[in-house]
Amino acid sequence: MAQENTSTGTPAPHPVPHALGGGHAAPPVPPAEPSPSAWGRVDEEGTVYVTTADGERAVGVWQAGSPDEGLLHYARRFDDLRTEVELLETRLESGAGDPKHALATATQLRDGLAEAAVVGDIAALSGRIEQVIAHAEKALASAKQEREEARAAAVVRKQALADEAEKLAAESTQWKAAGDRLRAILDEWKTVKGVDRKTDDELWKRFSKAREAFNRRRGSHFAELDKQRAGAKNRKEELIAEAEAISESSDWGDTAGRYKDLMTEWKAAGRAPKDSDEALWQRFRAAQDKFFARRSSVFSERDAEFAANAQQKEELLVEAEKIDPAANLDAAKQHLRKIQEQWDEIGKVPRERIRELDGRLKTVQDGIKSAEDSKWRRTDPEAQARAAQFRERVEQFESQAEKARAAGDERRAKKADEQAAQWREWLEAAEAAIADR
């Protein structure tokens, strides 16, 4: 609520709009209806006044009822203005409002506020209207900038399309791909809007000129190509002769590589005349197919042999994985050596099975090696001697305890028992270490 003016007894108005800090939000506008007397009064003649920063201003005459009813009427009119301003502000902030319409409405409200027949916090409402105007102006400036940026982006895009078309026209020898791309550029060109007519016409001339240049160059290329096709036919016949000559080769790797090279040379030779190109290709492919069919048959037989070898090794693994080194280590080692000899005799297996099968055999080998190492550690003379020493000390202290107890010396007997217990713990730890090995 506004502060009271001590000289008049009326509420002091809010600061005028220009006194608000630049860049800060205007203070909230309090509703007038709950306490209209805070913002105005009605004199004895029925004249209604509103309090402003410049003093009181008559806003109307009320004769239809009590002074309070008159103030309430004008307060409600103020709140209607307040609601309208808040609605403008809300729609701007949400992006749903038209900044141009909001600016015009807010400007109209601001210009009429000095004469408005309302009772309320005029200064606060004025500040809020100024804020709406500033917001709308900023939104309009932003929209203008977006339009300018969109226009600039459209110009840049069409320039890029024209540049690409000119590059294709000057350099590309991928005739189908370049032709397709030029058609795609034309389709995209039609969708790029917002360029001013003068700039658009200049860019269109560049694009059209590039398309015409490409079409002329492509036509010249295919005219020259017709002259080359006779030479391509002779070259392909030479390649066919070599392909047929090596189709019986059993040098699988080198010959397969040569066929790959022949294919590269075939493509490089270009197209022969239409009436003979397909027949030439069928002869060339038939020679390749013959060689690769023979190679496939040989490889299939080899794969079958390797698969059979893998099956034999799997059977050996089943036998090897049953070996129990804990039952008889020497027998286990002898059995494994026998399996390893058979393993080597079997021969190769499919490449994708090598790691799996060798890994399983290694697991068996590692198990026997681990058992052998464990046996050696358990029979380690040094560890055994240390355990025997601890056992002897336990027996000594147990004997001392018995003699002391027999002599009635319970204190010495108890001390000997404690020492025997300590050495017994060490003995148990030493024996456990040997067992764990």
XYZ file of C-alpha atoms in Angstrom:
437
model
C 0.000 0.000 0.000
C 1.180 3.568 -0.681
C 2.701 5.556 2.171
C 0.627 8.328 3.741
C 1.381 12.005 2.943
C 1.704 13.691 6.359
C 0.681 17.119 5.062
C -2.620 16.048 3.474
C -3.379 12.760 5.227
C -3.627 11.016 1.837
C -1.516 8.101 0.633
C 1.632 9.151 -1.181
C 1.734 7.855 -4.785
C 4.372 5.491 -6.127
C 7.393 7.067 -7.873
C 6.816 8.233 -11.440
C 7.859 5.762 -14.158
C 11.078 7.557 -15.159
C 12.319 7.227 -11.586
C 12.369 3.418 -11.791
C 15.820 1.886 -12.154
C 16.743 1.217 -15.747
C 16.575 -2.440 -16.696
C 14.671 -3.434 -13.521
C 11.128 -4.810 -13.440
C 8.403 -2.368 -12.443
C 6.910 -2.949 -8.982
C 3.705 -4.982 -8.827
C 0.481 -3.022 -9.241
C -1.770 -3.485 -6.181
C -5.479 -3.990 -6.868
C -7.550 -0.934 -6.006
C -10.862 -2.606 -5.122
C -9.827 -3.921 -1.646
C -9.022 -0.377 -0.395
C -10.003 2.328 -2.862
C -9.695 5.053 -0.216
C -5.930 4.521 -0.254
C -5.823 5.943 -3.804
C -8.548 8.595 -3.888
C -11.517 10.313 -2.253
C -14.958 11.819 -2.893
C -15.617 15.365 -1.660
C -18.899 16.749 -0.313
C -20.096 17.755 -3.794
C -19.539 14.202 -5.108
C -16.400 14.963 -7.097
C -14.158 11.906 -7.266
C -10.391 12.459 -7.020
C -7.413 10.139 -7.585
C -4.073 10.762 -5.915
C -1.093 11.047 -8.277
C 2.551 12.041 -7.981
C 1.539 15.589 -8.951
C -1.309 15.780 -6.478
C -5.024 15.086 -6.729
C -6.835 14.902 -10.072
C -10.609 14.899 -10.545
C -11.757 11.849 -12.440
C -15.549 12.204 -12.289
C -18.660 12.946 -10.263
C -20.613 10.414 -8.213
C -24.223 11.104 -7.267
C -25.757 7.654 -7.500
C -24.908 6.474 -3.995
C -22.531 6.790 -1.087
C -18.956 8.110 -1.509
C -17.619 4.620 -0.764
C -19.681 3.186 -3.606
C -18.322 5.892 -5.883
C -14.701 5.102 -4.993
C -15.384 1.396 -5.452
C -16.820 2.039 -8.921
C -13.717 3.916 -10.087
C -11.410 1.404 -8.339
C -13.020 -1.405 -10.314
C -12.419 0.527 -13.517
C -8.758 0.829 -12.477
C -8.555 -2.897 -11.842
C -9.981 -3.512 -15.309
C -7.050 -1.512 -16.748
C -4.651 -3.364 -14.457
C -6.008 -6.724 -15.683
C -5.678 -5.657 -19.316
C -2.037 -4.665 -18.792
C -1.264 -7.902 -16.951
C -2.856 -9.905 -19.777
C -0.722 -8.094 -22.357
C 2.385 -8.784 -20.279
C 1.536 -12.467 -19.762
C 0.915 -13.056 -23.468
C 4.192 -11.384 -24.363
C 6.153 -13.441 -21.842
C 4.587 -16.696 -23.064
C 5.276 -15.824 -26.705
C 1.584 -16.138 -27.591
C 0.986 -12.426 -27.999
C 1.560 -10.266 -31.077
C 4.291 -7.759 -30.087
C 3.017 -5.174 -32.591
C -0.550 -5.326 -31.250
C 0.710 -5.329 -27.662
C 2.827 -2.238 -28.319
C -0.068 -0.364 -29.888
C -2.452 -1.285 -27.051
C 0.052 -0.484 -24.305
C 0.930 2.858 -25.944
C -2.745 3.741 -26.157
C -3.237 2.865 -22.478
C -0.187 4.893 -21.481
C -1.293 7.953 -23.489
C -4.754 7.852 -21.966
C -3.693 7.118 -18.389
C -3.230 10.794 -17.462
C -6.945 11.421 -18.228
C -8.303 7.990 -17.233
C -11.370 8.067 -14.958
C -10.026 5.514 -12.486
C -8.951 5.372 -8.833
C -5.846 3.314 -8.036
C -2.080 3.313 -7.959
C -1.594 5.305 -11.176
C 2.196 5.462 -10.828
C 2.559 1.676 -10.412
C 0.242 1.018 -13.348
C 2.180 3.521 -15.461
C 5.421 1.750 -14.594
C 3.907 -1.594 -15.533
C 2.666 -0.187 -18.857
C 6.135 1.197 -19.604
C 7.545 -2.261 -18.914
C 5.055 -3.835 -21.339
C 5.975 -1.250 -23.978
C 9.690 -1.954 -23.479
C 9.039 -5.705 -23.703
C 6.977 -5.314 -26.878
C 9.605 -3.074 -28.497
C 12.286 -5.600 -27.634
C 10.171 -8.425 -29.080
C 9.569 -6.432 -32.261
C 13.291 -5.723 -32.574
C 14.043 -9.396 -32.008
C 11.488 -10.431 -34.648
C 12.978 -7.965 -37.075
C 16.446 -9.296 -36.366
C 15.217 -12.871 -36.869
C 13.742 -11.892 -40.237
C 16.994 -10.253 -41.227
C 18.979 -13.261 -40.061
C 16.632 -15.607 -41.941
C 17.066 -13.515 -45.069
C 20.842 -13.516 -44.647
C 20.803 -17.293 -44.085
C 18.688 -17.768 -47.219
C 21.152 -15.687 -49.240
C 24.077 -17.659 -47.838
C 22.354 -20.966 -48.654
C 21.574 -19.981 -52.240
C 25.132 -18.707 -52.664
C 26.394 -22.077 -51.413
C 24.092 -23.912 -53.841
C 25.286 -21.727 -56.714
C 28.923 -22.326 -55.695
C 28.348 -26.088 -55.593
C 26.628 -26.066 -58.984
C 29.521 -24.119 -60.514
C 32.040 -26.550 -59.017
C 30.144 -29.542 -60.387
C 29.878 -27.884 -63.783
C 33.614 -27.182 -63.903
C 35.113 -30.320 -62.340
C 32.838 -33.334 -61.900
C 33.193 -36.385 -64.134
C 30.640 -38.427 -62.155
C 27.985 -37.658 -64.713
C 24.995 -39.433 -63.224
C 25.745 -38.418 -59.631
C 26.436 -34.811 -60.634
C 23.290 -34.635 -62.753
C 21.224 -36.027 -59.875
C 22.813 -33.523 -57.515
C 22.037 -30.593 -59.803
C 18.393 -31.679 -59.896
C 18.388 -31.918 -56.096
C 19.916 -28.439 -55.888
C 17.103 -27.116 -58.094
C 14.489 -28.737 -55.832
C 16.082 -27.233 -52.727
C 16.477 -23.855 -54.437
C 12.698 -23.602 -54.800
C 12.227 -24.106 -51.057
C 14.627 -21.336 -49.966
C 12.500 -18.227 -49.435
C 13.033 -14.663 -48.241
C 15.770 -13.472 -50.616
C 15.186 -10.060 -52.179
C 14.357 -10.121 -55.887
C 17.574 -8.499 -57.127
C 19.867 -10.860 -55.226
C 17.691 -13.846 -56.084
C 17.842 -13.049 -59.815
C 21.647 -12.699 -59.730
C 22.085 -16.048 -57.936
C 19.616 -17.774 -60.258
C 21.593 -16.620 -63.306
C 24.751 -18.174 -61.813
C 22.969 -21.469 -61.136
C 21.361 -21.631 -64.580
C 24.657 -20.896 -66.278
C 26.359 -23.674 -64.292
C 23.685 -26.225 -65.283
C 24.054 -25.322 -68.952
C 27.847 -25.620 -68.743
C 27.584 -29.038 -67.117
C 25.175 -30.300 -69.771
C 27.498 -29.144 -72.582
C 30.527 -30.801 -70.981
C 28.625 -34.025 -70.341
C 27.492 -34.118 -73.985
C 31.092 -33.696 -75.177
C 32.218 -36.465 -72.845
C 29.758 -39.016 -74.172
C 30.575 -38.080 -77.750
C 34.226 -38.840 -77.024
C 33.198 -42.001 -75.190
C 31.639 -43.448 -78.311
C 35.032 -43.191 -79.985
C 36.697 -45.012 -77.112
C 34.324 -47.968 -77.010
C 35.904 -49.714 -79.964
C 39.246 -49.687 -78.150
C 37.529 -50.908 -74.968
C 36.217 -53.943 -76.846
C 39.730 -54.932 -77.976
C 41.103 -54.506 -74.455
C 38.345 -56.630 -72.919
C 38.972 -59.419 -75.402
C 42.619 -59.460 -74.252
C 41.509 -59.688 -70.614
C 39.114 -62.533 -71.449
C 41.922 -64.476 -73.099
C 44.072 -64.239 -69.950
C 41.133 -65.039 -67.649
C 40.381 -68.216 -69.627
C 44.065 -69.210 -69.686
C 44.490 -69.152 -65.888
C 41.127 -70.745 -65.045
C 42.836 -74.175 -64.667
C 45.511 -72.881 -62.272
C 45.973 -74.486 -58.836
C 48.004 -71.600 -57.468
C 44.981 -70.471 -55.495
C 46.308 -67.336 -53.782
C 48.207 -65.713 -56.639
C 45.581 -66.595 -59.225
C 42.753 -65.185 -57.089
C 44.793 -61.999 -56.748
C 45.311 -61.836 -60.514
C 41.577 -62.205 -61.121
C 41.049 -59.252 -58.788
C 43.534 -57.220 -60.835
C 41.850 -58.337 -64.067
C 38.532 -57.078 -62.693
C 40.109 -53.696 -61.952
C 41.509 -53.546 -65.468
C 38.149 -54.612 -66.863
C 36.437 -51.662 -65.174
C 39.187 -49.302 -66.275
C 38.786 -50.404 -69.891
C 35.382 -48.720 -70.079
C 32.270 -49.847 -71.870
C 32.400 -51.615 -75.185
C 29.679 -51.036 -77.770
C 26.242 -51.863 -76.445
C 25.669 -54.822 -78.751
C 28.784 -56.690 -77.519
C 29.508 -55.485 -73.972
C 27.195 -57.961 -72.188
C 28.468 -60.963 -74.191
C 32.078 -60.024 -73.377
C 31.220 -59.777 -69.697
C 29.572 -63.219 -69.691
C 32.737 -64.813 -71.133
C 34.967 -63.036 -68.638
C 32.752 -64.015 -65.704
C 32.525 -67.636 -66.848
C 36.336 -67.936 -66.687
C 36.366 -66.522 -63.165
C 33.522 -68.752 -62.029
C 35.324 -71.838 -63.305
C 38.480 -71.060 -61.306
C 36.662 -70.120 -58.098
C 34.391 -73.179 -58.291
C 37.490 -75.398 -58.442
C 39.077 -73.532 -55.537
C 35.885 -73.782 -53.494
C 35.772 -77.552 -54.031
C 39.362 -77.967 -52.835
C 38.784 -75.731 -49.836
C 35.626 -77.653 -48.942
C 37.590 -80.932 -48.854
C 40.266 -79.297 -46.693
C 37.633 -77.844 -44.350
C 36.073 -81.285 -43.970
C 39.481 -82.745 -43.078
C 40.115 -79.989 -40.529
C 36.651 -80.517 -39.032
C 37.378 -84.230 -38.624
C 40.685 -83.361 -36.939
C 38.814 -81.063 -34.547
C 36.450 -83.913 -33.692
C 39.395 -86.190 -32.876
C 40.965 -83.522 -30.685
C 37.672 -83.041 -28.856
C 37.664 -86.781 -28.086
C 41.232 -86.503 -26.770
C 40.194 -83.558 -24.611
C 37.381 -85.570 -23.049
C 39.998 -88.174 -22.105
C 42.495 -85.543 -20.933
C 39.963 -83.706 -18.772
C 39.318 -86.944 -16.837
C 42.954 -87.149 -15.667
C 43.170 -86.822 -11.865
C 46.673 -85.763 -10.763
C 45.611 -86.003 -7.110
C 45.153 -89.765 -7.444
C 48.509 -90.528 -9.075
C 50.652 -87.624 -10.271
C 53.223 -89.745 -12.155
C 50.494 -91.672 -13.986
C 48.744 -88.405 -14.812
C 51.930 -86.924 -16.329
C 52.558 -90.069 -18.392
C 48.955 -90.096 -19.617
C 49.175 -86.421 -20.626
C 52.394 -86.994 -22.607
C 50.695 -89.733 -24.560
C 47.717 -87.453 -25.335
C 50.060 -84.638 -26.434
C 51.799 -86.975 -28.900
C 48.462 -88.033 -30.391
C 47.386 -84.354 -30.495
C 50.368 -83.383 -32.639
C 49.839 -86.342 -34.966
C 46.208 -85.386 -35.703
C 47.166 -82.141 -37.465
C 45.387 -78.875 -38.240
C 41.855 -77.843 -37.267
C 39.637 -74.965 -38.540
C 41.165 -71.592 -37.725
C 38.197 -70.541 -35.585
C 38.588 -73.659 -33.359
C 42.342 -73.387 -32.636
C 42.121 -71.092 -29.624
C 39.242 -73.017 -28.038
C 40.801 -76.493 -28.364
C 44.359 -75.477 -27.437
C 42.970 -73.562 -24.476
C 41.207 -76.619 -23.089
C 44.363 -78.735 -23.404
C 46.406 -76.021 -21.718
C 43.965 -76.037 -18.807
C 44.672 -79.754 -18.274
C 48.421 -79.134 -18.545
C 48.233 -76.299 -16.050
C 46.312 -78.502 -13.605
C 48.972 -81.199 -13.648
C 51.753 -78.621 -13.379
C 49.982 -77.051 -10.391
C 49.642 -80.467 -8.708
C 53.342 -81.150 -9.317
C 54.324 -77.796 -7.791
C 52.038 -78.371 -4.818
C 53.562 -81.794 -4.132
C 57.054 -80.319 -4.121
C 56.036 -77.612 -1.686
C 54.437 -80.135 0.669
C 57.670 -82.162 0.796
C 59.893 -79.127 1.275
C 62.555 -80.360 3.845
C 62.998 -76.910 5.330
C 59.270 -76.537 6.118
C 59.120 -80.029 7.560
C 62.127 -79.359 9.793
C 60.588 -76.159 11.084
C 57.337 -77.976 11.995
C 59.316 -80.721 13.762
C 61.158 -78.079 15.796
C 57.866 -76.529 16.905
C 56.504 -79.988 17.823
C 59.582 -80.709 19.961
C 59.174 -77.440 21.867
C 55.504 -78.226 22.575
C 56.457 -81.611 23.999
C 59.185 -80.047 26.170
C 56.841 -77.532 27.776
C 54.085 -80.119 28.265
C 56.627 -82.344 30.072
C 57.725 -79.413 32.287
C 54.076 -78.723 33.169
C 53.497 -82.341 34.224
C 56.613 -82.407 36.436
C 55.741 -79.093 38.111
C 52.192 -80.207 38.779
C 53.444 -83.490 40.229
C 55.745 -81.506 42.555
C 52.804 -79.358 43.654
C 54.154 -76.213 41.965
C 50.979 -75.038 40.232
C 52.438 -71.634 39.287
C 55.294 -73.205 37.274
C 52.878 -75.759 35.786
C 50.539 -72.981 34.594
C 53.393 -71.014 33.043
C 54.651 -74.141 31.227
C 51.098 -74.814 29.937
C 50.922 -71.280 28.534
C 54.266 -71.658 26.773
C 53.208 -75.055 25.398
C 49.971 -73.490 24.090
C 51.915 -70.721 22.329
C 54.256 -73.182 20.582
C 51.275 -75.361 19.702
C 49.689 -72.432 17.833
C 52.908 -71.955 15.868
C 53.056 -75.706 15.161
C 49.474 -75.705 13.858
C 50.200 -72.709 11.611
C 53.301 -74.423 10.192
C 51.426 -77.671 9.534
C 48.535 -75.768 7.919
C 50.986 -73.967 5.618
C 52.435 -77.292 4.516
C 48.959 -78.739 3.931
C 47.840 -75.694 1.905
C 50.764 -76.113 -0.460
